[in-house]
């Protein structure tokens, strides 16, 4: 018997839970005060946005919303590794990376407030809207990357998926084709340990989710998903590799969902009692704050000033969202095809004439 | 000008668009060196290269999802599903994304792509190779579903489908891939999508069909003529969005209608056409609307498929009953 293939998965961490460096050498950018402060602010802003969104849902001012509490380092980390020329194919818990790539908080709120206009991004013009059907976004990313490759463009595509989503066929099909065609895709797994109520022990028999890429011939790494330096460094490398024709990378980011699956879920029904206690000790925002304090670039005064600004910024987005009236009934028809068929035009007129007064939220 | 078959017309239209639009690519399982299992893409990879005529891994959802991504970047992928019976792994991508992308992004992202698939029975094929499930996709807003019935229309409608700004499901009636030849000039002229075609003018009864069944329908019309009955024959061609106006005009003229389809009867395109006629021209009707269809059962394996599919005799019987109704 001979061994015909072997593989290993490496786990990377730069900062431990207390913000102390654990790696011998930090990335150069991880010593730059402005970069660190910007990442910190982005994470704090997502935490605040999620908090406000929850409050909006609980008071009947918004629909179902999936927070990313505890996973802010993942979206901010890889989202900030993208350039404006790159394309993002997000999943439903993707608000952090979307905002990093230019989507506005108002658009995020509008979307979860039941309004398709939230997916008509002002800035991220080529980015996909949030994919709700699980894992489907992975294939869109491979298609975008195929177009880039055929046209010889030095751009990359990023897509994010929950660890539960990696059980879907579309995930494997996307990895497979990305491997064969050497596509410039960065696959990010947000391993927050829970797929609604299903833990990893029921989701996979693998030691890691990263190794699922091995069977597709794709480079795979695992990083501490609560360590934004580890997430961002892996993403920067993967993006650069993708843009230069080096093909796809899978990055598994290990974190923990510190919130419910969505506002429609109650994790107390299934989560072990003490999980959150240890979870909050590992969360990513404090970790980066402590690291910045140890570098002498952050203090209580700066924290207070930044938080006040972030709270105001989120509040402005909330106010704008709440001040946006629902679209008129004809909007149901006006973007169906480039040209609406005559039969459907009749229905459009009918819908306008039968407009339900107060028929929207 | 040589006469060509429907499958050759598909090949000619693909070659025409590959030649004239650099954004067009053909992709699918076995479309490259093999030229497709029915030879729809025969010789195209040799002519246009591996980057324009792309052999994909074997995964239908991947083919559809990948096409969505490519189209979002302004390419015009023409993807082949090897048989319509294998389209269902891709249904999630087609229904949940392809059909909705323009709508849900308010026109920011559009998907000018085509999904081609051979469909229908009558070629002694394995199981899952013979169904007529066009109504499933015709039911989905945001898609266009086009079915050519002959070589000329296959050429013109496929050109139109590839040039269309929205996703088109292009279903090829494989039973008639090679039974009729037309002289088709490779002139790049389209047939319009969203139009029925009046194939034969008549005054006594309107026979409505699409795809392969149009051939039996034409045979029935010829037999009716021998009996002194003048049948109008309509090729629906685009089953979604349906051009109901052409159908209603014909109903006003003849007052008698028989719809012929290979698909099961319940919840079908025939149901929709009958309902539209009933809603809008019931007082033009001189007889109940007749339907000749496949049965509401599983498409049988091939030893029984002739029992299932509408025959000229069944169409004749229904047409005569409708014409003689008083």
XYZ file of C-alpha atoms in Angstrom:
687
model
C 0.000 0.000 0.000
C 1.217 3.467 -0.833
C -0.047 6.828 0.301
C -1.265 8.695 -2.784
C -2.403 11.908 -1.114
C -1.973 13.607 2.231
C -3.244 16.894 3.558
C -3.086 19.166 6.549
C -5.062 22.164 7.727
C -3.231 24.959 9.503
C -4.882 27.169 12.088
C -3.731 30.771 12.387
C -4.105 33.182 15.287
C -2.267 36.457 15.893
C -4.060 37.700 18.994
C -5.354 35.682 21.911
C -8.573 36.492 23.736
C -6.841 39.051 25.896
C -5.398 40.854 22.873
C -1.854 39.555 23.398
C 0.086 38.642 20.251
C 0.565 34.882 19.933
C 2.418 34.911 16.624
C 6.118 35.574 16.320
C 5.647 38.054 13.520
C 2.639 40.331 13.061
C 1.592 41.480 9.584
C 2.998 44.919 8.804
C -0.475 46.500 8.503
C -1.338 45.227 12.000
C 0.978 47.847 13.468
C -0.622 50.730 11.586
C -2.755 52.789 13.991
C -5.144 54.164 11.353
C -5.842 50.716 9.885
C -6.507 49.194 13.296
C -8.741 52.069 14.364
C -10.762 51.820 11.140
C -11.279 48.073 11.622
C -12.240 48.618 15.241
C -14.727 51.295 14.297
C -16.275 49.050 11.622
C -16.762 46.240 14.130
C -18.269 48.580 16.699
C -20.595 49.983 14.048
C -21.851 46.519 13.038
C -22.482 45.656 16.697
C -24.463 48.866 17.065
C -26.354 48.329 13.772
C -27.331 44.802 14.831
C -28.481 46.092 18.224
C -30.640 48.781 16.629
C -32.010 46.365 14.042
C -33.083 44.016 16.816
C -34.832 46.870 18.573
C -36.583 47.863 15.341
C -37.835 44.316 14.845
C -38.987 43.996 18.450
C -40.976 47.218 18.158
C -42.633 46.191 14.889
C -40.649 48.546 12.684
C -38.711 45.930 10.753
C -39.018 42.299 9.660
C -36.861 39.312 10.516
C -33.178 40.232 10.896
C -30.057 38.073 11.304
C -27.521 39.677 13.620
C -23.831 38.805 13.440
C -23.012 39.422 17.084
C -19.658 37.903 17.976
C -18.746 37.402 14.317
C -17.902 40.994 13.450
C -14.229 40.229 12.833
C -15.108 37.882 9.983
C -17.143 40.223 7.789
C -15.094 43.297 8.575
C -11.859 41.336 8.222
C -12.416 39.897 4.767
C -14.629 42.742 3.543
C -11.828 45.225 4.200
C -9.459 43.061 2.144
C -11.481 43.740 -1.002
C -10.998 46.650 -3.379
C -13.777 48.499 -5.177
C -13.001 46.478 -8.337
C -13.636 43.169 -6.597
C -17.095 41.618 -6.386
C -18.885 40.342 -3.296
C -21.564 37.625 -3.317
C -22.942 37.845 0.213
C -25.196 35.568 2.222
C -27.939 36.652 4.564
C -25.666 37.310 7.575
C -23.279 39.314 5.411
C -23.960 42.884 6.521
C -20.430 43.436 7.869
C -18.623 42.586 4.627
C -21.276 44.341 2.547
C -20.826 47.588 4.436
C -17.045 47.290 4.126
C -17.555 46.985 0.380
C -19.692 50.108 0.106
C -23.264 49.006 0.815
C -24.908 51.538 3.122
C -26.490 50.768 6.476
C -29.667 52.366 5.197
C -29.733 49.843 2.312
C -29.247 46.956 4.761
C -32.116 48.211 6.918
C -34.321 48.863 3.892
C -33.716 45.312 2.668
C -34.608 43.643 5.972
C -37.461 46.120 6.231
C -39.072 44.270 3.318
C -38.064 46.563 0.461
C -36.176 45.381 -2.649
C -34.707 48.850 -3.074
C -32.287 47.836 -0.325
C -30.560 45.623 -2.923
C -30.168 48.456 -5.441
C -26.757 49.375 -4.062
C -25.650 52.930 -4.740
C -21.963 52.048 -4.488
C -21.283 48.334 -4.826
C -22.825 48.271 -8.303
C -21.651 44.802 -9.341
C -22.115 43.054 -6.001
C -24.818 40.449 -5.699
C -27.780 41.043 -3.437
C -28.031 38.898 -0.314
C -28.603 35.240 -1.209
C -31.286 33.774 1.031
C -31.371 30.217 -0.440
C -28.415 28.603 1.290
C -25.089 28.201 -0.561
C -26.437 29.457 -3.900
C -24.165 32.518 -3.679
C -21.067 30.295 -3.958
C -21.998 29.437 -7.540
C -22.658 33.059 -8.441
C -19.163 33.838 -7.228
C -17.694 31.170 -9.516
C -19.615 32.602 -12.455
C -18.430 36.146 -11.803
C -14.880 34.824 -11.477
C -15.255 32.892 -14.742
C -16.231 36.105 -16.544
C -13.208 37.885 -15.025
C -10.909 35.065 -16.030
C -12.191 34.910 -19.611
C -11.700 38.661 -19.910
C -8.252 38.601 -18.331
C -9.217 40.947 -15.493
C -7.156 41.145 -12.303
C -10.078 41.197 -9.901
C -11.273 38.806 -7.262
C -14.622 37.574 -5.997
C -15.478 36.925 -2.362
C -18.370 34.928 -1.011
C -19.381 34.004 2.514
C -21.322 31.044 3.851
C -22.239 29.680 7.248
C -20.739 26.370 8.347
C -24.174 24.760 8.040
C -24.364 25.899 4.436
C -21.300 23.831 3.598
C -23.548 20.757 3.733
C -25.330 21.995 0.587
C -24.567 20.679 -2.874
C -24.100 24.157 -4.335
C -21.156 24.698 -1.954
C -19.368 21.559 -3.144
C -20.240 22.238 -6.782
C -18.766 25.729 -6.477
C -15.545 24.512 -4.844
C -15.229 21.820 -7.482
C -15.471 24.126 -10.473
C -13.339 26.806 -8.801
C -10.615 24.202 -8.378
C -10.790 22.824 -11.921
C -10.869 26.229 -13.609
C -8.505 27.939 -11.167
C -11.042 30.659 -10.450
C -10.189 33.726 -8.403
C -12.687 33.184 -5.624
C -12.236 33.628 -1.891
C -14.664 31.361 -0.052
C -15.228 32.468 3.534
C -16.850 30.098 6.004
C -18.348 31.852 8.977
C -18.174 28.931 11.393
C -20.280 30.330 14.210
C -20.903 26.782 15.512
C -24.657 26.863 14.948
C -26.953 26.371 11.956
C -30.054 27.694 13.702
C -30.222 24.910 16.334
C -27.927 22.376 14.682
C -24.398 22.178 16.112
C -21.338 21.042 14.184
C -21.542 17.564 15.701
C -24.654 16.993 13.582
C -23.412 18.987 10.577
C -20.192 17.185 9.707
C -17.889 14.326 10.626
C -14.856 16.385 9.555
C -12.395 17.856 12.051
C -12.580 21.168 10.195
C -14.811 22.749 7.582
C -11.715 23.995 5.800
C -10.769 20.501 4.708
C -13.853 20.298 2.515
C -11.798 22.300 0.005
C -9.078 19.647 -0.121
C -11.289 17.368 -2.213
C -11.697 20.207 -4.712
C -7.973 20.831 -4.991
C -8.252 24.237 -3.378
C -5.941 25.752 -0.773
C -7.653 25.767 2.602
C -6.823 27.497 5.864
C -8.488 27.843 9.215
C -8.198 31.026 11.222
C -9.396 32.259 14.575
C -12.511 34.080 13.432
C -12.516 36.277 16.532
C -9.072 37.584 15.656
C -9.521 40.220 12.983
C -5.820 40.286 12.252
C -5.872 36.584 11.386
C -9.031 36.903 9.271
C -7.853 39.965 7.377
C -4.337 38.703 6.768
C -5.657 35.429 5.316
C -8.148 37.357 3.189
C -5.555 39.821 1.910
C -3.372 36.924 0.824
C -6.274 35.043 -0.768
C -7.497 38.149 -2.621
C -4.056 38.961 -3.971
C -3.575 35.372 -5.060
C -6.964 35.373 -6.774
C -6.304 38.616 -8.652
C -3.020 37.272 -9.947
C -4.382 34.055 -11.377
C -3.444 31.890 -8.407
C -6.938 30.491 -8.015
C -9.313 30.023 -5.130
C -8.810 29.855 -1.375
C -11.127 28.639 1.329
C -10.832 30.381 4.678
C -12.679 28.853 7.608
C -13.167 31.462 10.331
C -13.955 29.847 13.677
C -16.152 32.008 15.841
C -19.301 31.687 17.930
C -22.772 33.050 17.361
C -23.401 35.164 20.454
C -26.926 36.031 19.268
C -29.983 34.128 18.105
C -30.020 32.818 14.526
C -32.414 35.651 13.654
C -34.991 37.739 15.457
C -37.408 34.845 14.832
C -35.262 32.419 16.843
C -34.765 31.837 20.572
C -31.410 30.137 21.129
C -32.231 29.482 24.776
C -34.202 26.477 23.505
C -31.043 24.613 22.464
C -27.843 26.389 23.514
C -25.869 24.907 26.469
C -26.191 27.194 29.486
C -22.570 28.196 29.985
C -21.685 28.594 26.317
C -22.316 32.326 26.228
C -20.234 33.008 29.358
C -17.079 31.664 27.770
C -18.166 32.976 24.379
C -18.300 36.581 25.491
C -14.772 36.254 26.913
C -13.577 35.368 23.394
C -15.434 37.967 21.388
C -13.517 39.950 18.768
C -14.127 43.616 19.572
C -12.647 43.695 23.080
C -9.736 41.670 21.794
C -8.739 44.290 19.243
C -9.351 47.089 21.748
C -6.963 45.515 24.236
C -4.360 45.067 21.530
C -4.672 48.727 20.507
C -4.413 49.783 24.163
C -1.261 47.707 24.503
C 0.187 49.552 21.511
C -0.682 52.828 23.209
C -2.910 53.996 20.355
C -6.294 53.764 22.094
C -7.741 55.067 25.335
C -11.032 55.606 27.112
C -11.446 59.102 25.691
C -11.097 57.877 22.102
C -13.485 55.035 22.872
C -16.160 57.422 24.107
C -15.766 59.768 21.160
C -15.884 56.931 18.622
C -18.899 55.265 20.223
C -20.821 58.529 20.240
C -20.046 58.969 16.527
C -20.976 55.370 15.683
C -24.252 55.605 17.589
C -25.112 58.811 15.730
C -24.125 57.296 12.366
C -26.364 54.260 12.909
C -29.196 56.469 14.163
C -29.025 58.544 10.972
C -29.345 55.355 8.911
C -32.285 54.208 11.043
C -33.997 57.604 10.700
C -33.540 57.549 6.924
C -34.889 54.019 6.740
C -37.928 54.863 8.835
C -38.593 57.960 6.727
C -38.651 55.946 3.479
C -42.240 55.226 2.400
C -43.061 51.897 0.765
C -42.776 51.776 -3.002
C -45.925 52.176 -5.100
C -47.725 49.023 -6.310
C -46.394 49.305 -9.871
C -42.881 48.651 -8.529
C -43.986 44.993 -8.286
C -44.016 44.951 -12.092
C -41.540 47.537 -13.298
C -38.375 45.457 -12.922
C -39.671 42.030 -13.881
C -38.411 42.163 -17.469
C -36.789 44.889 -19.510
C -40.170 45.143 -21.227
C -43.315 44.062 -19.387
C -45.510 41.626 -21.392
C -48.893 43.080 -22.370
C -50.826 40.574 -20.247
C -48.895 41.652 -17.176
C -49.366 45.319 -18.070
C -53.090 44.759 -17.527
C -52.350 43.410 -14.041
C -50.098 46.392 -13.373
C -52.933 48.808 -14.163
C -55.287 46.734 -12.027
C -52.861 46.794 -9.069
C -52.555 50.575 -9.345
C -56.338 51.013 -9.459
C -56.794 48.661 -6.533
C -54.067 50.085 -4.351
C -54.657 48.979 -0.767
C -54.661 52.031 1.462
C -52.345 51.397 4.396
C -51.491 48.084 2.770
C -47.826 48.267 3.624
C -45.698 48.350 6.744
C -29.263 27.091 -49.625
C -29.156 23.593 -48.089
C -32.131 22.304 -46.111
C -31.284 21.731 -42.442
C -32.824 19.972 -39.456
C -33.939 21.603 -36.199
C -30.783 20.490 -34.400
C -28.645 21.876 -37.228
C -30.550 25.140 -36.969
C -29.722 25.303 -33.259
C -26.078 24.765 -34.125
C -26.205 27.437 -36.832
C -27.765 30.007 -34.496
C -25.173 29.284 -31.797
C -22.348 29.632 -34.313
C -23.812 32.868 -35.625
C -23.955 34.492 -32.207
C -20.578 33.122 -31.090
C -19.125 34.694 -34.218
C -20.826 38.063 -33.917
C -20.813 38.706 -30.156
C -17.675 38.131 -28.102
C -19.752 38.056 -24.897
C -21.570 34.903 -26.002
C -20.286 31.594 -24.652
C -21.798 28.122 -24.890
C -21.359 25.835 -21.896
C -22.593 22.564 -20.508
C -21.836 18.892 -20.098
C -20.228 17.341 -23.198
C -20.746 20.437 -25.357
C -17.059 20.691 -26.289
C -15.159 17.954 -28.109
C -18.241 15.748 -28.172
C -20.417 18.530 -29.589
C -23.322 17.724 -27.271
C -25.089 14.388 -26.958
C -27.504 15.460 -29.719
C -24.703 17.341 -31.597
C -26.226 20.775 -30.982
C -22.749 22.212 -30.453
C -21.022 20.009 -33.034
C -17.778 21.586 -34.246
C -18.251 24.791 -32.262
C -15.387 24.257 -29.836
C -13.046 23.561 -32.730
C -14.200 26.751 -34.431
C -14.364 29.091 -31.418
C -12.000 27.562 -28.865
C -12.247 26.155 -25.378
C -12.884 29.547 -23.787
C -16.036 30.134 -25.864
C -17.459 26.600 -25.925
C -16.879 25.289 -22.450
C -17.116 21.746 -21.119
C -18.334 21.978 -17.531
C -18.145 19.520 -14.665
C -21.251 17.373 -14.293
C -23.473 19.480 -12.053
C -26.644 21.161 -13.295
C -27.083 23.596 -10.418
C -23.492 24.659 -11.000
C -24.162 25.256 -14.692
C -27.119 27.500 -13.869
C -25.478 29.308 -10.950
C -22.282 29.854 -12.902
C -24.279 31.246 -15.826
C -25.974 33.686 -13.452
C -22.609 34.938 -12.243
C -21.259 35.292 -15.778
C -24.376 37.067 -17.020
C -24.227 39.516 -14.111
C -20.896 40.633 -15.579
C -22.482 41.275 -18.973
C -21.589 37.992 -20.648
C -24.249 36.068 -22.546
C -23.953 32.424 -21.525
C -25.954 29.844 -23.440
C -26.021 26.849 -21.129
C -27.129 23.378 -22.107
C -28.972 21.065 -19.742
C -28.360 17.680 -21.326
C -31.993 16.642 -20.853
C -34.835 18.576 -19.305
C -35.324 15.709 -16.867
C -32.004 16.724 -15.301
C -32.858 20.413 -14.961
C -34.295 20.042 -11.473
C -31.052 20.292 -9.470
C -30.804 23.699 -11.178
C -34.391 24.691 -10.359
C -33.284 26.507 -7.190
C -30.886 28.685 -9.181
C -33.371 29.194 -12.038
C -36.436 29.940 -9.926
C -34.925 31.641 -6.872
C -32.231 33.702 -8.615
C -32.368 33.744 -12.414
C -36.005 34.755 -12.590
C -35.763 37.345 -9.820
C -32.420 39.112 -10.158
C -33.578 42.081 -12.229
C -36.607 42.551 -9.980
C -34.884 42.241 -6.642
C -32.041 44.571 -7.576
C -34.417 47.063 -9.206
C -32.722 46.543 -12.550
C -29.168 46.930 -11.228
C -28.166 43.382 -12.172
C -29.690 41.769 -15.250
C -29.172 38.267 -16.600
C -29.090 37.989 -20.404
C -28.691 34.226 -20.546
C -30.256 31.168 -22.138
C -30.804 27.710 -20.688
C -31.274 25.206 -23.523
C -32.729 21.772 -22.880
C -34.030 18.986 -25.127
C -37.426 17.859 -23.895
C -40.414 15.660 -24.634
C -41.042 12.024 -25.473
C -41.106 9.721 -28.440
C -37.467 8.701 -28.913
C -37.396 5.481 -26.858
C -35.200 7.184 -24.269
C -34.310 6.011 -20.748
C -36.479 7.023 -17.800
C -36.466 10.743 -16.905
C -35.598 11.654 -20.504
C -39.081 12.167 -21.958
C -41.172 14.459 -19.767
C -42.789 17.733 -20.880
C -42.484 20.002 -17.855
C -42.599 23.395 -19.577
C -45.509 24.553 -17.401
C -43.312 24.451 -14.284
C -41.070 27.161 -15.718
C -43.845 29.011 -17.559
C -45.412 29.505 -14.121
C -42.414 31.483 -12.852
C -42.580 35.274 -13.378
C -39.303 36.685 -14.652
C -38.527 33.810 -17.015
C -39.346 33.509 -20.693
C -40.044 30.012 -21.999
C -39.606 29.467 -25.724
C -40.247 26.266 -27.700
C -39.406 26.110 -31.407
C -41.395 23.668 -33.525
C -39.329 23.571 -36.715
C -35.851 24.433 -38.070
C -36.646 28.004 -39.181
C -38.112 28.911 -35.844
C -35.333 27.177 -33.942
C -32.791 29.381 -35.728
C -34.725 32.656 -35.417
C -35.981 32.118 -31.884
C -32.624 30.984 -30.523
C -30.992 34.113 -31.969
C -33.676 36.184 -30.253
C -33.229 34.256 -26.989
C -29.477 34.859 -26.943
C -29.981 38.569 -27.691
C -32.797 38.922 -25.160
C -31.981 41.080 -22.119
C -33.710 38.595 -19.779
C -33.284 34.893 -19.000
C -34.854 32.517 -21.520
C -35.556 28.816 -21.038
C -35.253 27.420 -24.561
C -36.841 23.984 -24.821
C -36.015 21.923 -27.870
C -38.521 19.218 -28.887
C -36.007 16.463 -29.421
C -38.422 14.092 -31.174
C -38.423 16.489 -34.130
C -34.701 17.338 -34.001
C -34.228 15.502 -37.315
C -37.610 14.687 -38.863
C -38.150 17.894 -40.861
C -35.774 19.983 -42.942
C -36.166 23.635 -43.837
C -34.105 25.860 -46.049
C -32.740 28.333 -43.508
C -30.429 31.148 -44.504
C -27.780 32.038 -41.933
C -28.660 35.723 -42.113
C -28.904 36.505 -38.385
C -32.606 37.359 -38.615
C -34.594 36.641 -35.480
C -38.120 35.479 -34.924
C -39.815 37.546 -32.208
C -40.153 36.096 -28.699
C -43.601 36.593 -27.165
C -45.532 35.955 -30.394
C -47.712 33.089 -31.524
C -47.417 32.159 -35.175
C -50.420 31.381 -37.342
C -48.983 28.453 -39.291
C -52.079 27.704 -41.320
C -55.112 29.892 -41.821
C -58.587 28.467 -41.476
C -62.146 29.400 -40.632
C -63.886 26.430 -38.964
C -61.694 25.550 -35.979
C -58.506 26.743 -34.259
C -55.929 24.099 -33.368
C -53.378 25.385 -30.861
C -50.125 23.591 -30.090
C -46.371 23.985 -29.608
C -43.184 21.968 -29.929
C -43.207 18.470 -31.384
C -46.996 18.112 -31.145
C -47.379 20.728 -33.822
C -46.454 18.064 -36.371
C -49.373 15.803 -35.403
C -51.555 18.899 -35.261
C -50.631 19.836 -38.835
C -51.344 16.289 -39.985
C -54.740 16.493 -38.340
C -55.401 19.841 -40.045
C -54.591 18.273 -43.428
C -56.964 15.380 -42.735
C -59.687 17.788 -41.647
C -59.223 19.655 -44.929
C -59.897 16.391 -46.773
C -63.235 16.345 -44.954
C -63.923 19.934 -46.010
C -63.113 21.391 -42.590
C -60.890 24.485 -42.602
C -58.567 24.405 -39.563
C -56.404 27.306 -38.407
C -53.177 26.112 -36.753
C -51.363 28.240 -34.191
C -47.818 27.560 -33.027
C -47.668 29.120 -29.556
C -43.819 29.117 -29.717
C -43.404 31.331 -26.640
C -45.314 29.614 -23.846
C -44.345 32.410 -21.446
C -45.118 35.266 -21.745
C -48.122 34.008 -23.668
C -49.340 35.956 -26.713
C -53.001 35.498 -25.920
C -54.148 38.211 -28.376
C -53.306 36.149 -31.473
C -55.167 33.198 -29.969
C -58.230 35.286 -29.082
C -58.334 36.777 -32.582
C -58.436 33.299 -34.061
C -61.142 32.192 -31.604
C -63.281 35.166 -32.640
C -62.988 33.980 -36.239
C -63.567 30.242 -35.787
C -65.512 29.963 -32.521
C -64.117 26.482 -31.998
C -60.829 25.527 -30.303
C -58.792 22.423 -29.616
C -55.532 22.683 -27.669
C -52.959 19.941 -28.269
C -50.085 19.311 -25.885
C -47.790 16.465 -24.897
C -47.698 17.522 -21.234
C -50.115 16.256 -18.578
C -53.447 18.078 -18.607
C -53.875 19.421 -15.075
C -52.308 22.791 -14.326
C -50.797 22.987 -17.793
C -50.298 25.604 -20.507
C -53.440 24.217 -22.111
C -55.301 24.969 -18.878
C -54.042 28.544 -18.974
C -54.955 29.072 -22.631
C -58.411 27.575 -22.059
C -58.957 29.776 -19.012
C -57.948 32.917 -20.915
C -60.297 32.064 -23.776
C -63.105 31.376 -21.291
C -62.468 34.654 -19.446
C -62.200 36.845 -22.506
C -64.071 35.251 -25.450
C -66.604 32.860 -23.974
C -69.345 34.405 -26.097
C -67.338 33.866 -29.278
C -67.303 30.144 -28.592
C -69.678 27.889 -30.526
C -68.508 24.740 -28.726
C -66.753 23.793 -25.478
C -62.976 24.165 -25.605
C -61.350 20.825 -26.427
C -58.041 19.589 -25.073
C -55.891 16.694 -26.259
C -52.996 16.074 -23.925
C -50.750 13.623 -22.194
C -52.456 11.967 -19.249
C -52.262 13.064 -15.632
C -49.896 10.281 -14.787
C -46.168 9.623 -14.834
C -44.638 9.772 -18.317
C -44.349 6.040 -19.041
C -41.126 4.262 -19.893
C -40.823 3.857 -23.642
C -42.831 0.713 -24.314
C -45.977 2.628 -23.371
C -45.042 6.128 -24.514
C -47.117 5.860 -27.696
C -50.123 5.104 -25.502
C -49.467 8.332 -23.630
C -48.668 10.852 -26.328
C -51.482 12.470 -28.338
C -51.895 10.939 -31.788
C -53.321 12.333 -35.017
C -56.372 10.120 -34.414
C -56.968 11.564 -30.939
C -56.625 15.115 -32.296
C -59.018 14.271 -35.159
C -61.573 12.808 -32.777
C -61.540 15.885 -30.538
C -61.554 18.281 -33.511
C -64.516 16.559 -35.179
C -66.441 16.496 -31.882
C -65.785 20.230 -31.513
C -66.683 21.087 -35.108
C -69.878 19.009 -34.984
C -71.010 20.449 -31.652
C -74.312 22.270 -31.905
